[in-house]
Structures are given as structure tokens and as C-alpha cells.
Amino acid sequence: MRRIYIHFLLFAVLLTGASKMSGQEVTFKAVAPAAVVEGEQFRLSFILTNKVGRDLRIPDLPDFDILFGPVTSQGHFQSNINGKMTSESSYTYTYTLMAKKAGKFTIPKASIKVDGSNYESNTLQIEVLPPDESSSRQPTTGGNRAEERSSDKRAATVSSDDAFIRAIVSKNDPYEQEGFTVTFRLYTTLDVVNFGKIHFPEFEGFMVEEVDLPMNRQLQLERYNGRNYSTVDLRKTLLFPQRSGQISIPRGSLEMVFSVRSGKMASTFFGSQELMVDVKKELVTNPLTINVKPLPANKPASYANAVGSFSLKSRINSTEVKANEAITVTLEISGTGNIKLIREPAIGFPNNFEVYDPTITNSLNVTTNGLTGMKKIDYMAIPRYEGSYTIPAVEFTYFDPSRNSYQTLTVPEQSLQIAKGDQGSNVGSTFVNRQDVKVEQDIRFLKTGEPSFVSGNLLFVGSLNYWLWYLIPLIILIALFIVNRKQARENANVTLMRTRKANKMAIKRLKAANKYLKEQDKEHFYDEMLRALWGYFSDKLSIPVARLSRNNIEEELSGKGVNEELAARFIGILDTCEFARYAPAESNAEMDRIYNDTMNAIEEMENKLRKAIK
């Protein structure tokens, strides 16, 4: 009986798992690179999830050669979220293809049968790039010793054609307040080993919004100036010019470490191979000049500083209320453009309405086309008298760059019926009657009963209490004046104040870094660490952050008697943090070590600098 019971439990568990698998959604999708090079192999994969399929049918591919496939592989994934176990299986069918010619091609849908049902994949768009022009001109036969010697001379260097950064704008001539993007894109034919110090340019004259980029960005193929490069977007920024005319965006810089050929050969188990070396290269972005066009003249009076494409909705909580009850009119401005900078349209409430400042709520997303979302404006007013009233129509005018003209949206007028208010909140018909008369404050009752008298000899003037009422405030005033003068002198000494607060500010920023350390958020952890370190030196050494560098930090510390070992230790921490931000993911133990080293270094530095700076 016990054995039968165990077998029954196992059968129940398997049945439950099978029912869960059968309830999961079946998907079938095609995956391939967005860009490939003519004559080079690439993989086309079809992925089926949660079910086993049969009779896979792929479309005709006349523009590609099928070199191999399909290769079938199986994967299984399990996760436990809040105690809920989920599992997913996948079956991948992979083909190895080679493009016959350059161009843009569409891979049609494939199909597969699952449990009698037919599933179709998505279509794919693939751009086939021609081979590099430089590589097509190279000889196909070996033996050219002169070219080999020339290649050896250029080894272990990174030329401006091997790696560079471009600042790409989506529009060179936007209107004032019209959003456009600037993308900083890395182009390289080399393997990237590490990132160094990054200095993106400042955007003076623009309102700036950062476009979020995915953390796990992958290199993409792109053809530029007759050569194929691996590219990745380092930063994408949405800009709104705040004035017309020419606005310049200066250069930016980025230090990178590449793996390049050394020109030296070494014998290995697999034969003779060329050695690779790491080379640091500073890449500089191209400066930009943006020609910002002014908005057309004769702006309507209802123009709300809005540029983009918008819609307008309105609603009112009630058109029939009693006096002294609130009325709320809500305007919702939706669309894409400079929503943050839009001025609130004016609503003309009747004169005897008590009007409050509007409440604004923004619900926005940053996209490459601009800020997309909604701006909600709540206007509240309180009618004080009964009667019939009208809220005039509201106009909202914006400039539409796609039409090169101003567009006006109108909200119709609203008719209100205000009934008589409650008895306790009645208001009269004149301004005087609107003031509440309060008993015991404005009108005094006549006092009845026996009066009490005070002797004329007990005068307050000239008594001790009389003089204390003068002396005590005078003493307090003098004490406050002395303390205030002392505090003003200390506050005037900006260097002293920054020096005193340097350690406190560094500890505060390190606490923020510790929070990201616990969350295993590598990018924000190293950002906060660098902000704490550079800010500490700026405050402690009284040098603006823009002028700080490793060289002047070492010089200042040496001049103040700090030993070279401690200074080098601090510079090493700076280098480690800057390189780690873009390096492959560090372990938690490594991040914890960097955090502890920084805390210890700041504590030791604080002890050595305190007496020297004072």
C-alpha cells in the first residue's frame, strides 16, 4: 500500500507539471542579425517555446546560400519569483547562411506544426553590406614581403579609421523649442578591452533630456565611408533649443583600450600565431553647429510656448454646485513635443470666484521624437454667490513643425448653475457683509456683576519687571548680533566651509554608493563612487571639479605633505572605478573591496590633510 501511495503522488506531480506546461503560451519566432556582410556566414534561428514541434517548413531564400542546417538544440529555464515556480522550455532550429549579394532583403515567415496546430514565425529584415573597399583591393595571393613589412610598422597602433566616435544629430535645422536627438556612436574594427575617462560635451542653450539606452547593448554592423564597422550607441540625448540662431556643441572625448596586433609571432600548440597587445587611444567627437530657426512671427495671443503635435481634452467635476463648494476644471494636453515647457492656458473664471493656483501633473516618456505623454492641469475655484455663470471658451495654440504653422485647439464654454449655499456658509450681497462678525472679538458683551479695582500705587512703570522687559530683549539682541557676525565671517570663507564639509559630503555620497552596492547596480555604484571621490578632492583642495586632474591632485597633495604612497593609492582607486564602469560585470566581492578601500583611503587622507589645510 505504501508503494502504491508513493507512485500515486509521483503521478499527481507529473500530471500537475504537464498541465502547467500545457497552459503556457506557445511562441515561434525567427532571429537573425539586422546587418551582415556579403560573403560572410551568419546564423538564422527559429525558436519554439514550451512545446515540441514537427514538420518545420522554412521559406525559399533565393538571395542566400544555405550552408548547413538545421541544427536542433533544446534549453530549459526555471525561475522562482516570490515563491512561485515557473518553467519554460525552448527548441531552436539553426541554419548557417551566406548572402549572395548586397542589399536589403526580407526573410518570409516559417511554419511549424504543434499538436495539430500550425504556427508561423515573424518576418525578418536583413541588410547585406558589401565587403570593405580596402579589403577588396588587397591581393588574394601571399608572398608580398614589402606589404608585410609595412604592416609590421603600423602594428600596435590605432588609426583614426580603425576607431572613432561620431556625434550624429537627427535634425540640423530645428525650430526653437523643437526636440531633436544627438547620438554619440562608437565605430570600431578592433576589439574593445576597456573604457577610460569619458567627457561628453556640455549642451549650453538647450534643455536636455537623456534617452535611456538598454544595459545589454550589442554591437551592430554599419557601413560608413566604404568600410564596415561594429557600432554601439554610447549616449543618446534629446535636446530642445531655447533660442534661435547658431548654437555650437563642442567636442567630447573618450579614452578606450583596444586589442590590436603587435606584429610579433609566437609558437603555440595550434601553430604560429600573432600576439595581441592592449593600446590606449583617446577618441574625440566631432563638434556640431546647430542652425536653430526662429518661430514664425505674429504668434497668436493663446500661444502657450508649445512646439510639437498635441491634443486637448477638458472636463469639469460638476456644473451644478452650491455656493462655497469647489469647482475643478481639468485640462489634459497630450502629444509629443516640449511638454515640460508648455505654459498653462488661462481660464477666465467669473470675478466673484475665489481662484487657486493650478495643480500640474506630468506623465512623460523620453523618446527620440521628443517628450511623449500628457500634462494634466487642475484648476480649482470656489463660487461665493448663487446664480448662473459662464466659464469662457479656452484656447490652446501650439506650433506644429511638420505643418510649419500655428494650430489652435479650443475647449467650449461651460455654463454653471450655482445654488444657494448652506446656512452656515451664507454670504451677503455686499462686500461688507461677506466679512464674518465674530462674538467676543468684534462685539463685546456688557459685563455684569461686581467690578474689581486695582490700587493706583501698584504701577507697572518704573518697577523691576518694567526694566527687565527692556533689558532682556536688548541682551538677546546683542548676543544674536555677535553670533551672527561670527557665522557671517565663517560663511564668507568659502574655502574653509567647503573644507569642513568635504568629508561629510563624501560620506553622504558613499552611502548612496553603498545602496547601489547592495542592489548590485554596477553602473550607478561606480558613478556615485566617482562623484564622491572627485567631489571630495574638489572640496578639500579648493579646486573646481572642471579643473581637477590626476596630475594637479598629486601636486597639491605632495605640497601639503601627503606621502606619495597614499596619493598613488587614491589615484589607483579613481582609475579602477572609471575603468570598471564599462568593463564586464564585476563580482560583488570586487565592488565591496573597492568600497572599503575608498572608505579607508578617505579616512586616512582626512587625518593627514586636516592639520595641513587648517
Coordinates of C-alpha atoms in Angstrom, one line a residue:
M1 CA 0.0 0.0 0.0
R2 CA 2.8 2.4 0.8
R3 CA 4.5 1.7 -2.5
I4 CA 1.2 2.4 -4.3
Y5 CA 0.7 5.6 -2.4
I6 CA 4.2 6.9 -3.4
H7 CA 3.5 6.0 -7.1
F8 CA 0.2 7.9 -6.9
L9 CA 1.9 11.0 -5.6
L10 CA 4.6 10.9 -8.3
F11 CA 1.9 10.5 -10.9
A12 CA 0.0 13.5 -9.5
V13 CA 3.1 15.7 -9.5
L14 CA 3.9 14.8 -13.1
L15 CA 0.3 15.4 -14.1
T16 CA 0.4 18.9 -12.4
G17 CA 3.6 19.8 -14.2
A18 CA 2.2 18.6 -17.5
S19 CA -0.9 20.7 -17.1
K20 CA 1.2 23.7 -16.3
M21 CA 3.3 23.2 -19.4
S22 CA 0.2 22.8 -21.5
G23 CA -1.2 26.0 -20.1
Q24 CA 1.9 28.0 -21.1
E25 CA 1.8 30.1 -24.3
V26 CA 3.5 28.6 -27.3
T27 CA 5.6 31.1 -29.4
F28 CA 7.5 30.6 -32.6
K29 CA 9.9 33.4 -33.7
A30 CA 12.8 33.9 -36.1
V31 CA 16.1 35.5 -35.0
A32 CA 19.0 36.8 -37.2
P33 CA 21.4 39.7 -37.2
A34 CA 20.0 43.0 -38.6
A35 CA 23.1 43.5 -40.8
V36 CA 25.6 41.0 -42.3
V37 CA 28.4 41.3 -44.8
E38 CA 28.3 39.8 -48.3
G39 CA 30.2 36.6 -48.5
E40 CA 30.4 36.0 -44.7
Q41 CA 28.5 33.3 -42.8
F42 CA 25.7 34.1 -40.3
R43 CA 23.0 32.2 -38.4
L44 CA 19.3 32.2 -38.9
S45 CA 17.5 30.6 -35.9
F46 CA 13.8 29.6 -35.4
I47 CA 12.9 29.3 -31.7
L48 CA 9.9 27.4 -30.5
T49 CA 8.9 27.7 -26.8
N50 CA 7.1 25.3 -24.4
K51 CA 6.2 22.7 -27.0
V52 CA 7.8 20.1 -29.3
G53 CA 7.1 20.8 -32.9
R54 CA 7.4 18.9 -36.1
D55 CA 7.3 19.4 -39.9
L56 CA 9.4 22.7 -39.9
R57 CA 9.0 24.5 -43.2
I58 CA 11.3 27.4 -44.0
P59 CA 10.6 29.8 -46.8
D60 CA 12.5 30.0 -50.1
L61 CA 15.7 32.0 -49.7
P62 CA 16.9 32.8 -53.3
D63 CA 19.2 35.6 -52.1
F64 CA 21.1 33.4 -49.6
D65 CA 23.0 30.1 -49.7
I66 CA 22.1 27.6 -47.0
L67 CA 25.5 26.2 -46.0
F68 CA 24.3 24.0 -43.1
G69 CA 21.3 23.1 -41.0
P70 CA 19.1 22.7 -39.4
V71 CA 20.9 22.1 -36.1
T72 CA 18.4 21.4 -33.3
S73 CA 19.1 22.3 -29.7
Q74 CA 17.0 22.3 -26.6
G75 CA 17.0 24.5 -23.5
H76 CA 15.1 24.7 -20.2
F77 CA 14.7 27.6 -17.9
Q78 CA 13.2 27.8 -14.4
S79 CA 12.7 30.7 -12.1
N80 CA 11.2 31.3 -8.6
I81 CA 9.6 34.7 -8.1
N82 CA 8.0 35.3 -4.7
G83 CA 7.7 31.6 -4.1
K84 CA 6.0 31.0 -7.5
M85 CA 7.9 28.5 -9.6
T86 CA 7.8 29.0 -13.4
S87 CA 9.5 27.0 -16.1
E88 CA 10.0 27.4 -19.8
S89 CA 11.5 25.1 -22.4
S90 CA 12.7 26.1 -25.9
Y91 CA 13.7 24.3 -29.1
T92 CA 16.0 26.1 -31.5
Y93 CA 16.5 25.2 -35.2
T94 CA 19.6 26.9 -36.6
Y95 CA 20.7 27.4 -40.2
T96 CA 24.0 28.7 -41.4
L97 CA 23.6 31.1 -44.3
M98 CA 25.7 33.2 -46.6
A99 CA 24.4 36.2 -48.6
K100 CA 24.9 36.2 -52.3
K101 CA 24.8 40.0 -52.9
A102 CA 24.4 43.3 -51.1
G103 CA 21.1 44.9 -50.5
K104 CA 18.1 44.8 -48.2
F105 CA 16.2 41.6 -48.1
T106 CA 13.1 40.1 -46.3
I107 CA 13.1 36.6 -44.9
P108 CA 9.4 35.4 -45.1
K109 CA 7.6 33.5 -42.4
A110 CA 8.5 29.9 -41.5
S111 CA 5.9 27.5 -40.2
I112 CA 5.8 24.5 -37.8
K113 CA 3.1 22.2 -36.5
V114 CA 2.5 21.8 -32.8
D115 CA -0.2 19.4 -31.5
G116 CA -2.1 19.6 -34.8
S117 CA -2.0 23.5 -35.0
N118 CA 0.1 25.4 -37.4
Y119 CA 2.4 28.3 -36.0
E120 CA 4.1 30.9 -38.1
S121 CA 7.2 32.9 -37.3
N122 CA 7.7 36.6 -37.8
T123 CA 9.4 38.0 -40.9
L124 CA 12.9 39.5 -40.7
Q125 CA 14.6 42.4 -42.4
I126 CA 18.3 41.9 -43.1
E127 CA 20.6 44.4 -44.7
V128 CA 23.6 42.8 -46.5
L129 CA 26.6 45.1 -46.6
P130 CA 29.2 44.9 -49.3
P131 CA 32.8 43.9 -48.3
D132 CA 35.2 46.7 -47.2
E133 CA 36.6 48.6 -50.2
S134 CA 40.1 48.3 -48.6
S135 CA 39.8 44.6 -48.2
S136 CA 38.5 44.1 -51.8
R137 CA 41.6 45.9 -53.2
Q138 CA 44.1 43.6 -51.2
P139 CA 45.8 40.8 -53.3
T140 CA 44.4 37.3 -52.8
T141 CA 47.8 35.6 -53.0
G142 CA 50.6 35.8 -50.4
G143 CA 54.3 36.4 -50.7
N144 CA 54.3 40.2 -50.8
R145 CA 57.1 40.8 -48.3
A146 CA 57.1 44.6 -48.8
E147 CA 53.4 44.8 -47.6
E148 CA 54.2 42.5 -44.6
R149 CA 57.0 44.8 -43.5
S150 CA 54.7 47.9 -43.9
S151 CA 52.1 46.1 -41.8
D152 CA 54.6 45.4 -39.1
K153 CA 55.5 49.1 -38.9
R154 CA 51.8 50.1 -38.4
A155 CA 51.3 47.3 -35.8
A156 CA 50.3 48.1 -32.2
T157 CA 48.7 51.4 -33.2
V158 CA 45.1 52.6 -33.5
S159 CA 44.5 54.8 -36.5
S160 CA 41.6 57.3 -36.9
D161 CA 40.0 54.9 -39.4
D162 CA 40.1 51.9 -37.1
A163 CA 38.1 53.5 -34.3
F164 CA 36.3 56.8 -33.8
I165 CA 33.2 58.4 -32.3
R166 CA 30.6 60.3 -34.3
A167 CA 28.1 62.8 -32.9
I168 CA 25.0 62.3 -35.0
V169 CA 22.1 64.7 -35.0
S170 CA 18.6 63.8 -36.1
K171 CA 18.0 67.3 -37.4
N172 CA 20.5 70.1 -38.3
D173 CA 18.0 72.9 -38.6
P174 CA 15.2 72.5 -35.9
Y175 CA 12.9 75.3 -34.9
E176 CA 13.2 76.9 -31.5
Q177 CA 11.8 74.6 -28.8
E178 CA 11.7 71.7 -31.3
G179 CA 13.2 68.5 -30.0
F180 CA 15.9 66.6 -31.8
T181 CA 18.5 63.9 -30.7
V182 CA 22.2 63.8 -30.6
T183 CA 23.7 60.3 -30.6
F184 CA 27.3 59.5 -29.7
R185 CA 28.1 56.4 -31.6
L186 CA 31.3 54.3 -31.5
Y187 CA 32.7 52.9 -34.7
T188 CA 35.4 50.3 -34.5
T189 CA 37.1 47.5 -36.4
L190 CA 39.0 46.4 -33.3
D191 CA 38.1 44.5 -30.1
V192 CA 37.3 46.9 -27.2
V193 CA 39.1 45.9 -24.0
N194 CA 38.1 48.7 -21.6
F195 CA 36.8 52.2 -21.3
G196 CA 38.7 55.1 -19.6
K197 CA 37.7 58.6 -18.8
I198 CA 34.6 59.9 -20.5
H199 CA 33.9 63.6 -21.1
F200 CA 30.8 64.3 -23.1
P201 CA 30.3 67.9 -24.2
E202 CA 28.1 70.4 -22.5
F203 CA 24.8 71.5 -24.1
E204 CA 24.6 75.2 -23.4
G205 CA 21.5 76.8 -24.8
F206 CA 19.4 73.6 -24.7
M207 CA 17.0 71.9 -22.4
V208 CA 18.4 68.3 -22.0
E209 CA 16.6 65.0 -21.6
E210 CA 18.6 61.7 -21.6
V211 CA 17.2 58.9 -23.7
D212 CA 17.5 55.6 -21.8
L213 CA 19.6 53.0 -23.6
P214 CA 19.4 49.3 -22.8
M215 CA 22.1 48.0 -20.5
N216 CA 22.9 44.9 -22.6
R217 CA 23.7 46.8 -25.8
Q218 CA 25.0 44.6 -28.6
L219 CA 27.4 45.7 -31.4
Q220 CA 25.7 46.3 -34.7
L221 CA 27.2 46.3 -38.2
E222 CA 27.1 49.6 -40.1
R223 CA 28.8 50.7 -43.3
Y224 CA 30.5 54.1 -43.2
N225 CA 32.8 55.7 -45.9
G226 CA 33.1 52.4 -47.8
R227 CA 34.0 50.3 -44.7
N228 CA 32.0 48.1 -42.3
Y229 CA 32.3 48.9 -38.6
S230 CA 30.9 47.4 -35.4
T231 CA 28.9 50.2 -33.8
V232 CA 27.3 50.9 -30.5
D233 CA 25.5 53.9 -29.2
L234 CA 27.3 55.3 -26.1
R235 CA 24.8 58.1 -25.3
K236 CA 21.6 59.5 -26.8
T237 CA 20.3 62.9 -25.7
L238 CA 17.1 64.7 -26.5
L239 CA 17.7 68.5 -26.9
F240 CA 15.3 71.4 -27.0
P241 CA 17.0 74.7 -28.3
Q242 CA 16.0 77.6 -26.1
R243 CA 16.9 80.4 -28.6
S244 CA 17.2 80.8 -32.3
G245 CA 20.4 81.3 -34.3
Q246 CA 23.6 79.2 -34.4
I247 CA 24.3 77.1 -31.3
S248 CA 27.6 75.2 -31.1
I249 CA 28.1 71.8 -29.4
P250 CA 31.8 71.4 -28.5
R251 CA 33.9 68.3 -28.8
G252 CA 33.8 65.4 -26.3
S253 CA 36.4 62.8 -25.6
L254 CA 36.6 59.2 -24.5
E255 CA 39.6 57.1 -23.5
M256 CA 39.4 53.5 -24.7
V257 CA 41.7 50.4 -24.7
F258 CA 41.7 48.3 -27.8
S259 CA 43.3 44.9 -28.6
V260 CA 45.5 45.3 -31.7
R261 CA 48.0 43.2 -33.5
S262 CA 51.6 43.6 -32.2
G263 CA 53.3 42.4 -35.4
K264 CA 55.1 39.7 -33.4
M265 CA 54.6 36.0 -33.9
A266 CA 54.7 33.3 -31.2
S267 CA 54.7 29.5 -31.5
T268 CA 51.7 27.8 -29.7
F269 CA 50.2 24.4 -29.6
F270 CA 48.0 25.3 -32.5
G271 CA 50.9 26.7 -34.6
S272 CA 52.4 30.1 -35.1
Q273 CA 50.0 32.9 -34.0
E274 CA 50.3 36.7 -33.9
L275 CA 50.4 38.3 -30.5
M276 CA 47.8 40.9 -29.5
V277 CA 48.6 43.9 -27.3
D278 CA 46.4 46.5 -25.5
V279 CA 46.6 50.0 -26.8
K280 CA 45.0 53.1 -25.2
K281 CA 43.5 55.6 -27.5
E282 CA 41.7 58.9 -26.9
L283 CA 38.8 59.3 -29.2
V284 CA 37.4 62.8 -29.8
T285 CA 33.9 63.6 -31.1
N286 CA 33.2 66.0 -33.9
P287 CA 32.0 69.5 -32.9
L288 CA 28.5 70.4 -34.1
T289 CA 26.8 73.6 -35.2
I290 CA 23.0 73.6 -35.0
N291 CA 21.1 76.2 -37.0
V292 CA 18.0 76.9 -34.9
K293 CA 15.2 78.6 -36.9
P294 CA 13.0 81.2 -35.1
L295 CA 9.3 80.6 -34.9
P296 CA 7.1 82.5 -37.4
A297 CA 6.1 86.0 -36.4
N298 CA 2.6 87.0 -35.4
K299 CA 2.1 84.5 -32.7
P300 CA -1.5 84.2 -31.5
A301 CA -2.3 85.5 -28.1
S302 CA -3.1 82.0 -26.9
Y303 CA 0.3 80.6 -27.9
A304 CA 1.5 78.5 -24.9
N305 CA 5.2 78.1 -25.8
A306 CA 4.3 74.6 -27.2
V307 CA 6.2 73.1 -30.2
G308 CA 5.2 69.7 -31.4
S309 CA 1.9 67.8 -32.0
F310 CA -0.7 67.9 -29.3
S311 CA -4.4 67.2 -28.5
L312 CA -6.5 68.9 -25.8
K313 CA -9.3 67.4 -23.6
S314 CA -11.2 69.0 -20.8
R315 CA -13.7 68.0 -18.1
I316 CA -15.4 69.6 -15.1
N317 CA -16.3 67.9 -11.9
S318 CA -19.8 69.4 -11.8
T319 CA -21.8 72.2 -13.5
E320 CA -24.3 72.5 -10.7
V321 CA -23.0 73.1 -7.2
K322 CA -23.8 75.2 -4.2
A323 CA -22.1 78.4 -3.2
N324 CA -18.8 77.9 -1.3
E325 CA -18.3 74.4 -2.9
A326 CA -15.3 73.9 -5.1
I327 CA -15.4 73.5 -8.9
T328 CA -12.5 71.8 -10.6
V329 CA -11.8 72.2 -14.3
T330 CA -9.2 69.7 -15.7
L331 CA -7.3 70.2 -19.0
E332 CA -5.2 67.3 -20.4
I333 CA -2.6 68.2 -23.0
S334 CA -1.4 65.0 -24.8
G335 CA 1.1 64.5 -27.6
T336 CA 4.8 64.7 -28.4
G337 CA 7.0 67.8 -28.1
N338 CA 8.3 70.1 -25.4
I339 CA 5.5 69.2 -22.9
K340 CA 7.6 70.2 -19.9
L341 CA 7.9 73.8 -21.1
I342 CA 4.3 74.4 -22.1
R343 CA 2.6 77.3 -20.3
E344 CA -0.7 76.6 -18.6
P345 CA -3.7 78.1 -20.6
A346 CA -5.6 80.8 -18.7
I347 CA -9.2 80.1 -17.7
G348 CA -11.4 83.2 -17.2
F349 CA -13.4 82.4 -14.1
P350 CA -16.1 85.0 -13.1
N351 CA -14.8 87.8 -10.9
N352 CA -16.6 86.7 -7.7
F353 CA -15.0 83.2 -7.8
E354 CA -12.1 82.5 -5.5
V355 CA -9.4 81.1 -7.8
Y356 CA -6.5 78.9 -6.6
D357 CA -3.2 78.2 -8.3
P358 CA -3.5 75.2 -10.8
T359 CA -2.0 71.8 -9.9
I360 CA 0.1 70.3 -12.6
T361 CA 0.9 66.6 -13.1
N362 CA 3.3 65.3 -15.8
S363 CA 3.2 61.8 -17.1
L364 CA 6.0 61.7 -19.7
N365 CA 8.3 59.3 -21.6
V366 CA 11.5 60.4 -23.3
T367 CA 11.6 59.2 -27.0
T368 CA 13.8 60.0 -30.0
N369 CA 10.9 62.2 -31.3
G370 CA 10.5 64.3 -28.1
L371 CA 8.8 64.1 -24.8
T372 CA 5.7 62.0 -25.3
G373 CA 2.9 61.8 -22.7
M374 CA 0.4 64.0 -21.0
K375 CA 0.3 67.2 -19.0
K376 CA -2.7 67.3 -16.6
I377 CA -3.7 70.7 -15.2
D378 CA -6.3 71.0 -12.5
Y379 CA -7.9 74.5 -11.9
M380 CA -9.9 74.9 -8.7
A381 CA -12.2 77.8 -8.0
I382 CA -14.9 78.4 -5.3
P383 CA -18.1 80.4 -6.2
R384 CA -19.2 82.7 -3.4
Y385 CA -22.7 83.7 -4.7
E386 CA -25.6 81.9 -6.2
G387 CA -26.6 82.5 -9.8
S388 CA -25.9 81.5 -13.4
Y389 CA -22.3 81.9 -14.6
T390 CA -20.3 81.1 -17.7
I391 CA -16.7 80.0 -18.0
P392 CA -15.5 81.3 -21.4
A393 CA -14.0 79.0 -24.0
V394 CA -10.3 78.2 -23.6
E395 CA -7.8 78.3 -26.4
F396 CA -4.5 76.5 -26.6
T397 CA -2.2 77.3 -29.5
Y398 CA 1.0 75.4 -30.4
F399 CA 3.4 75.4 -33.3
D400 CA 3.5 72.2 -35.5
P401 CA 6.9 71.9 -37.2
S402 CA 5.5 69.3 -39.6
R403 CA 3.0 71.8 -40.9
N404 CA 5.1 74.9 -40.4
S405 CA 2.2 76.7 -38.8
Y406 CA 0.4 77.5 -35.6
Q407 CA -2.5 75.3 -34.6
T408 CA -5.2 76.3 -32.2
L409 CA -7.3 73.9 -30.1
T410 CA -10.5 75.1 -28.3
V411 CA -12.4 73.9 -25.3
P412 CA -16.1 75.1 -25.4
E413 CA -17.5 77.4 -22.8
Q414 CA -19.1 75.9 -19.7
S415 CA -22.4 77.1 -18.1
L416 CA -22.7 76.8 -14.3
Q417 CA -25.7 76.9 -12.0
I418 CA -24.7 77.9 -8.5
A419 CA -27.4 77.2 -5.9
K420 CA -27.7 78.9 -2.5
G421 CA -25.2 77.7 -0.1
D422 CA -25.7 76.1 3.3
Q423 CA -27.0 78.3 6.2
G424 CA -23.6 78.2 7.9
S425 CA -21.8 79.4 4.8
N426 CA -24.3 82.1 3.7
V427 CA -22.7 85.2 2.3
G428 CA -24.4 88.6 1.8
S429 CA -24.8 90.7 -1.3
T430 CA -22.3 93.3 -0.3
F431 CA -18.6 93.2 0.3
V432 CA -19.1 94.3 3.9
N433 CA -21.5 91.5 4.7
R434 CA -19.0 89.0 3.4
Q435 CA -16.9 89.5 6.5
D436 CA -17.8 87.2 9.3
V437 CA -18.6 89.0 12.6
K438 CA -17.2 87.0 15.5
V439 CA -18.6 87.3 19.0
E440 CA -16.1 88.1 21.8
Q441 CA -13.8 89.6 19.1
D442 CA -15.6 92.3 17.2
I443 CA -18.6 92.8 19.6
R444 CA -18.0 92.7 23.3
F445 CA -20.8 91.7 25.7
L446 CA -21.6 94.0 28.6
K447 CA -20.1 92.6 31.8
T448 CA -22.4 92.2 34.8
G449 CA -21.6 91.6 38.4
E450 CA -19.3 93.3 41.0
P451 CA -16.3 95.1 39.4
S452 CA -12.7 94.6 40.7
F453 CA -10.4 97.5 41.2
V454 CA -6.6 97.9 41.2
S455 CA -4.8 100.3 43.5
G456 CA -3.1 103.2 41.7
N457 CA 0.0 102.8 43.9
L458 CA 0.9 99.4 42.2
L459 CA 2.1 101.0 39.0
F460 CA 4.0 98.8 36.4
V461 CA 6.0 101.7 35.0
G462 CA 9.3 102.0 36.9
S463 CA 9.2 98.6 38.5
L464 CA 11.8 95.8 38.2
N465 CA 9.6 93.9 35.8
Y466 CA 9.3 97.0 33.7
W467 CA 13.1 97.4 33.3
L468 CA 13.5 93.7 32.7
W469 CA 11.2 93.9 29.7
Y470 CA 13.7 96.3 28.1
L471 CA 17.0 94.7 29.3
I472 CA 16.3 91.1 28.4
P473 CA 15.4 91.7 24.7
L474 CA 18.4 94.0 24.5
I475 CA 20.8 91.4 25.8
I476 CA 19.3 88.7 23.5
L477 CA 19.7 91.1 20.5
I478 CA 23.4 91.8 21.3
A479 CA 24.1 88.1 21.7
L480 CA 22.4 87.3 18.4
F481 CA 24.3 90.1 16.7
I482 CA 27.7 88.7 17.9
V483 CA 26.8 85.1 16.9
N484 CA 25.5 86.3 13.5
R485 CA 28.7 88.3 12.8
K486 CA 30.9 85.3 13.7
Q487 CA 28.8 83.0 11.5
A488 CA 28.9 85.5 8.6
R489 CA 32.7 85.6 8.8
E490 CA 32.9 81.9 8.7
N491 CA 30.4 81.6 5.8
A492 CA 32.3 84.3 3.9
N493 CA 35.3 82.0 3.9
V494 CA 34.1 79.6 1.2
T495 CA 37.3 77.6 1.2
L496 CA 37.0 76.9 4.9
M497 CA 33.3 75.9 4.7
R498 CA 34.0 73.6 1.7
T499 CA 37.0 72.1 3.5
R500 CA 34.9 71.4 6.7
K501 CA 32.1 69.8 4.7
A502 CA 34.3 67.8 2.3
N503 CA 34.4 64.6 4.5
K504 CA 30.7 64.9 5.3
M505 CA 29.7 65.2 1.6
A506 CA 32.0 62.3 0.6
I507 CA 30.4 60.0 3.3
K508 CA 26.9 61.0 2.1
R509 CA 27.7 60.1 -1.5
L510 CA 29.4 56.9 -0.4
K511 CA 26.2 55.9 1.5
A512 CA 24.4 56.3 -1.8
A513 CA 27.0 54.1 -3.5
N514 CA 26.6 51.5 -0.7
K515 CA 22.9 51.4 -1.5
Y516 CA 23.6 50.6 -5.2
L517 CA 26.2 48.0 -4.0
K518 CA 23.5 46.2 -2.0
E519 CA 21.2 46.3 -5.1
Q520 CA 24.1 45.0 -7.3
D521 CA 23.6 48.1 -9.6
K522 CA 27.1 48.3 -11.0
E523 CA 26.7 51.4 -13.2
H524 CA 25.1 53.6 -10.6
F525 CA 27.5 52.2 -7.9
Y526 CA 30.6 53.4 -9.9
D527 CA 29.0 56.7 -10.8
E528 CA 28.4 57.5 -7.1
M529 CA 31.9 56.3 -6.2
L530 CA 33.5 58.7 -8.8
R531 CA 31.2 61.5 -7.8
A532 CA 32.3 61.1 -4.1
L533 CA 36.0 60.9 -5.0
W534 CA 36.1 63.9 -7.4
G535 CA 33.8 65.9 -5.1
Y536 CA 36.0 65.2 -2.0
F537 CA 39.2 66.4 -3.7
S538 CA 37.4 69.5 -5.1
D539 CA 36.1 70.5 -1.7
K540 CA 39.2 69.5 0.3
L541 CA 41.8 71.1 -2.1
S542 CA 39.5 74.1 -3.1
I543 CA 39.8 73.3 -6.8
P544 CA 36.8 73.3 -9.1
V545 CA 35.9 69.8 -10.5
A546 CA 36.3 71.1 -14.0
R547 CA 40.0 71.8 -13.3
L548 CA 40.7 68.7 -11.4
S549 CA 43.1 66.1 -12.9
R550 CA 45.2 63.3 -11.6
N551 CA 48.3 65.5 -12.1
N552 CA 47.2 68.5 -10.1
I553 CA 45.8 66.2 -7.3
E554 CA 49.2 64.6 -6.9
E555 CA 50.9 68.0 -6.9
E556 CA 48.5 69.5 -4.3
L557 CA 48.8 66.5 -2.0
S558 CA 52.6 66.5 -2.3
G559 CA 52.7 70.2 -1.5
K560 CA 50.6 69.6 1.6
G561 CA 52.9 66.8 2.9
V562 CA 50.9 63.8 1.9
N563 CA 53.2 60.8 1.1
E564 CA 53.3 59.5 -2.4
E565 CA 52.1 56.0 -1.4
L566 CA 48.8 57.4 -0.2
A567 CA 48.3 59.7 -3.2
A568 CA 49.1 56.8 -5.6
R569 CA 46.6 54.6 -3.8
F570 CA 43.9 57.2 -4.2
I571 CA 44.7 57.7 -7.9
G572 CA 44.5 53.9 -8.3
I573 CA 41.1 53.8 -6.9
L574 CA 40.0 56.6 -9.3
D575 CA 41.4 54.6 -12.3
T576 CA 39.7 51.4 -11.1
C577 CA 36.3 53.0 -10.8
E578 CA 36.5 54.7 -14.1
F579 CA 37.5 51.6 -16.0
A580 CA 35.1 49.4 -14.1
R581 CA 32.0 51.4 -15.2
Y582 CA 32.3 50.0 -18.8
A583 CA 34.2 46.8 -18.1
P584 CA 32.5 43.4 -18.0
A585 CA 30.4 42.9 -14.9
E586 CA 32.5 42.9 -11.7
S587 CA 31.7 40.5 -8.9
N588 CA 30.1 41.7 -5.7
A589 CA 33.3 40.9 -3.8
E590 CA 35.3 43.2 -6.1
M591 CA 32.8 46.0 -5.7
D592 CA 32.8 45.6 -1.9
R593 CA 36.6 45.7 -1.9
I594 CA 36.6 48.9 -3.9
Y595 CA 34.1 50.5 -1.5
N596 CA 36.0 49.5 1.6
D597 CA 39.3 50.7 0.1
T598 CA 37.7 54.1 -0.7
M599 CA 36.4 54.5 2.8
N600 CA 39.8 53.7 4.4
A601 CA 41.6 55.9 1.9
I602 CA 39.3 58.9 2.7
E603 CA 39.7 58.4 6.4
E604 CA 43.5 58.2 6.2
M605 CA 43.6 61.2 3.8
E606 CA 41.3 63.2 6.2
N607 CA 43.7 62.6 9.1
K608 CA 46.7 63.7 7.1
L609 CA 45.1 66.8 5.4
R610 CA 43.2 68.2 8.4
K611 CA 46.2 69.9 10.1
A612 CA 47.9 70.9 6.8
I613 CA 44.8 72.7 5.4
K614 CA 43.9 74.4 8.6

